[in-house]
XYZ file of C-alpha atoms in Angstrom:
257
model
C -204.555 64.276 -113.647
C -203.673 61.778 -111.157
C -204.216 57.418 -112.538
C -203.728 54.476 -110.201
C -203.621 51.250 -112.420
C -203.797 48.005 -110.889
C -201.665 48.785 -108.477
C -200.305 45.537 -106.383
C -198.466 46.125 -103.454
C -197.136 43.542 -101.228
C -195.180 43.797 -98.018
C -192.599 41.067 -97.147
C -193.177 38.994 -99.793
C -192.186 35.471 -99.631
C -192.226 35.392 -96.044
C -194.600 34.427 -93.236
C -195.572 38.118 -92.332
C -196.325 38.874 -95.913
C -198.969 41.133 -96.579
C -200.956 42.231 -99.509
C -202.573 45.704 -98.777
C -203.471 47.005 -102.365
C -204.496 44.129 -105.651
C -204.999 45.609 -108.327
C -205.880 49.093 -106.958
C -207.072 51.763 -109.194
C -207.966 55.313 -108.468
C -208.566 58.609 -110.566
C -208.234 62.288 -109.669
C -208.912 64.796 -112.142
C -207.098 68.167 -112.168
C -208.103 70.503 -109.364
C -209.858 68.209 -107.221
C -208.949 68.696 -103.720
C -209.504 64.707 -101.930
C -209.619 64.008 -98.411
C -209.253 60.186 -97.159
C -210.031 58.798 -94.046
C -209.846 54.650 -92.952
C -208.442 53.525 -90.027
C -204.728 52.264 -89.264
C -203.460 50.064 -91.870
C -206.318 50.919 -94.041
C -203.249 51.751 -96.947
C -203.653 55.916 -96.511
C -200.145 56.455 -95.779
C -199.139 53.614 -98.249
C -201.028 55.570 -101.045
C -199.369 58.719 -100.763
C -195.757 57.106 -100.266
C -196.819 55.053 -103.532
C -197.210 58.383 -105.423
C -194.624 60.387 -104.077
C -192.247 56.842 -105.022
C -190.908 56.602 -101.408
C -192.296 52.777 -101.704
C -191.889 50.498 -104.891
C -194.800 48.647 -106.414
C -195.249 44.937 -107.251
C -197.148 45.942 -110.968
C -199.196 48.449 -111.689
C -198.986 52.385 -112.919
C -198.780 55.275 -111.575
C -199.750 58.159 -114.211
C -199.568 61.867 -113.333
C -200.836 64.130 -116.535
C -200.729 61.406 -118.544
C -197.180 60.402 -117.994
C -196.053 57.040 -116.725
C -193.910 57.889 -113.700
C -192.886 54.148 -111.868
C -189.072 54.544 -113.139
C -189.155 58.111 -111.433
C -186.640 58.101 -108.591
C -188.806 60.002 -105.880
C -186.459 63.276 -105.180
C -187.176 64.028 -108.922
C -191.313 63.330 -108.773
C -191.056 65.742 -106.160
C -190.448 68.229 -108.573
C -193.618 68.308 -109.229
C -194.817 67.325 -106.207
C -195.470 68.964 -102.833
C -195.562 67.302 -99.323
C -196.478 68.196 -96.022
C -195.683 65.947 -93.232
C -197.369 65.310 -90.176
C -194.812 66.789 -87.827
C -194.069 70.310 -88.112
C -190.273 69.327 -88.007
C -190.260 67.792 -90.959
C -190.029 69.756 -94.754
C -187.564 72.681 -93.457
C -184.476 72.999 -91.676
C -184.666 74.281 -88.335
C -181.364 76.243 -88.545
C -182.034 77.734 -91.403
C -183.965 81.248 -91.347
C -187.563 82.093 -93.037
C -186.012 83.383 -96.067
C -183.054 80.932 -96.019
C -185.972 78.269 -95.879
C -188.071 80.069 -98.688
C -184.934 80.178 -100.776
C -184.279 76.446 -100.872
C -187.775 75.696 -101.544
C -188.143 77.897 -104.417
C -184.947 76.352 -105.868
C -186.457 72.873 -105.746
C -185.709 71.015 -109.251
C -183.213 73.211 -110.281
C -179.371 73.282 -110.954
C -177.037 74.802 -107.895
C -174.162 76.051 -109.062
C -171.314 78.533 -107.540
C -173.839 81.606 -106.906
C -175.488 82.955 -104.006
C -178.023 80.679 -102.465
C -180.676 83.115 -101.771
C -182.355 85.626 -104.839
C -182.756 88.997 -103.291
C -184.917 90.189 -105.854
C -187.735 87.099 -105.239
C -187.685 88.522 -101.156
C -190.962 90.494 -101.890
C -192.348 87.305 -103.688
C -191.692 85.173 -100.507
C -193.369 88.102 -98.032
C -196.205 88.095 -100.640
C -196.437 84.314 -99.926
C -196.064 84.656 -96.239
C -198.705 87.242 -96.059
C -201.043 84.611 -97.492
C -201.132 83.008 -93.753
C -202.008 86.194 -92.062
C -199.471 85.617 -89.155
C -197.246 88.443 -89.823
C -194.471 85.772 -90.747
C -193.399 88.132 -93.458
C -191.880 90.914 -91.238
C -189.725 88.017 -89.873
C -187.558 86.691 -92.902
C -184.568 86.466 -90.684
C -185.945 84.557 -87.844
C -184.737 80.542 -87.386
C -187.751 78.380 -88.721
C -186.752 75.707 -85.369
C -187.746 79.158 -82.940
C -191.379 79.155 -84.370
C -194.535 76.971 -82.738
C -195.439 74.069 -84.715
C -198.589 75.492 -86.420
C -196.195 78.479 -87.496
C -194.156 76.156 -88.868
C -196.338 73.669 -90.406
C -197.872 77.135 -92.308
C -194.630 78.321 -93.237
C -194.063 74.633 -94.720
C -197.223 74.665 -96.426
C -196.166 77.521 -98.272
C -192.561 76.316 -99.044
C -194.378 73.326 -100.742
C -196.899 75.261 -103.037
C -194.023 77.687 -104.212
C -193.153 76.361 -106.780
C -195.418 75.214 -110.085
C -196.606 71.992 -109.113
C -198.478 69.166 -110.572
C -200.015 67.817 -106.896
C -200.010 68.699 -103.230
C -199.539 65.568 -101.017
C -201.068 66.517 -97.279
C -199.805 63.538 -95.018
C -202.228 64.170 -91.903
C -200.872 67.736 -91.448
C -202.634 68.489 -88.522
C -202.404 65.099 -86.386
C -199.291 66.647 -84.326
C -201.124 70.170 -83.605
C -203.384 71.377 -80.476
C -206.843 71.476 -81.504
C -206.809 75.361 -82.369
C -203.902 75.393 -84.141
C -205.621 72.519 -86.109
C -208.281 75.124 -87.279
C -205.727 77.354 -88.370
C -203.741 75.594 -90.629
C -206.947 73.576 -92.422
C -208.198 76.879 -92.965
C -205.408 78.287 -94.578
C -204.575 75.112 -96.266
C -208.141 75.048 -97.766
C -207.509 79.074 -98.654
C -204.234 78.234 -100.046
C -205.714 75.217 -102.407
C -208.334 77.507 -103.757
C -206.067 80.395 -104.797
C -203.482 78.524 -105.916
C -205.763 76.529 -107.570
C -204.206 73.155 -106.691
C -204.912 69.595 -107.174
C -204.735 67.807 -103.024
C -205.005 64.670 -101.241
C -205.087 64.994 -97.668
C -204.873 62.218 -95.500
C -206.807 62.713 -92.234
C -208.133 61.099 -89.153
C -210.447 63.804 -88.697
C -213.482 62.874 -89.996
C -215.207 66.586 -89.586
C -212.370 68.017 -91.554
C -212.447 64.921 -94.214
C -215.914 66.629 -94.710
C -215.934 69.874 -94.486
C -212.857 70.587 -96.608
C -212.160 69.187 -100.214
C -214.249 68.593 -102.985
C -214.412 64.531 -102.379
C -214.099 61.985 -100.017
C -212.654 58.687 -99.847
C -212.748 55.882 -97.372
C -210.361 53.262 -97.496
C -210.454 49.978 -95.590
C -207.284 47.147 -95.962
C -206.349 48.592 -99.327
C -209.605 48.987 -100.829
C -212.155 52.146 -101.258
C -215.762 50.846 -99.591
C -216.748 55.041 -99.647
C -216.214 57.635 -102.411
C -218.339 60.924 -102.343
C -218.290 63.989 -104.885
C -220.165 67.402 -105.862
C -223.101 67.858 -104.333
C -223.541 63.981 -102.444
C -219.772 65.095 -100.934
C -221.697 68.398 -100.391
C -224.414 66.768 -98.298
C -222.245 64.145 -96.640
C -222.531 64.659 -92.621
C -220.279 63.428 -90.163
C -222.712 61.115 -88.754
C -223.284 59.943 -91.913
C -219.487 58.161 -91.936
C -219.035 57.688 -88.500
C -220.615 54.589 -87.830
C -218.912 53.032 -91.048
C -215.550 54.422 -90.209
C -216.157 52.807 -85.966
C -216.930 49.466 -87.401
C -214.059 48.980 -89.635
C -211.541 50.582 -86.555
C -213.282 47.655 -84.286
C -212.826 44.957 -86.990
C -209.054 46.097 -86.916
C -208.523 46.340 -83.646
C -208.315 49.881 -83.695
């Protein structure tokens, strides 16, 4: 599904800050394998995600999504195929826009705009059937201004907007770092809901380690561009969160974290 191959990456190169966080990196996902990773700062999480999604260029390597070689894809075209949810809730929709107006752009991602009317009135019961997914009643309130909702009714609303359309991967880019702790709860159990119907294909990047293991199918620790943990089926199954904890404190210490 997802192929990493020997994948350098090198920031400021040629100069005295330089840095090189992945050498020859490589990393497989199969196809509906929902992967959470955890490592502390500068561990190369975020890195690996913008990587993917081609927000960041590579010194060599591949990156190979169904088989196809996608380096010389511009990133506004991988995303496509691609979904993304940010860490803050203000990010992936327009806070002027309404619900529908916001579902409407979303489920026109990839395709041609020409001199018609922006929003489909005949997909408006597809986007309440979406909505209705969450369970928050969001889809008696297709007119309301996405930028009037709380973050976590946001965030689930933007969840949505990035699994409407067909897609190849769902990027989650620590989702729930900018939420109160309930909230928190909310949207990893409807992202973990929405996953299994949909029948997706995840990452999530996380800092919380009890989430890294109760949600997903795997789990992946990264430390200064390289995986030192990597836990599927049943051993992901088993895995505790003492069982990672006093890994993932000794590599924050070493890093000053």
């Amino acid at each position: 599904m997802l192929e990493l191959k020997n994948i350098t990456k090198i920031y400021n190169p040629g100069e005295i800050t330089e840095v090189c966080l992945f050498d020859n990196f490589n990393l497989s996902i199969k196809k509906g394998e929902f992967v959470s990773i955890v490592g502390s700062n500068g561990s190369g999480k975020t890195s690996l995600l913008n990587i993917i999604c081609g927000s960041i260029p590579v010194e060599d390597g591949e990156v190979i999504i169904s088989g196809k070689n996608i380096n010389k894809i511009k990133d506004f075209r991988r995303y496509e195929h691609i979904g993304r949810v940010y860490q803050n809730p203000a990010l992936g929709t327009c806070p002027e826009l309404t619900i529908l107006e916001n579902m409407s752009l979303a489920d026109n991602k990839g395709k041609r705009f020409g001199l018609s009317f922006a929003i489909n009135r005949s997909r408006i019961n597809f986007y309440k059937e979406q909505l209705s997914i969450l369970g928050l009643g969001l889809e008696d309130k297709l007119d309301i201004k996405i930028g009037s909702l709380s973050g976590g009714q946001r965030q689930a609303v933007a969840l949505v907007m990035a699994t409407l359309t067909p897609l190849d991967f769902l990027i989650l880019d620590e989702h729930t770092a900018a939420l109160d702790p309930k909230t928190a709860e909310i949207i990893m159990e409807l992202t973990d809901k929405v996953v299994r119907e949909k029948q997706l294909t995840a990452m999530m990047v996380t800092h919380n380690l009890r989430y890294a293991v109760e949600y997903g199918s795997r789990l992946i620790m990264m430390d200064k561009g390289h995986i030192i943990m990597d836990k599927d089926g049943e051993e992901k199954k088993a895995t505790k969160v003492d069982d990672i904890l006093d890994i993932f404190t000794k590599i924050s210490i070493e890093c000053g974290n």
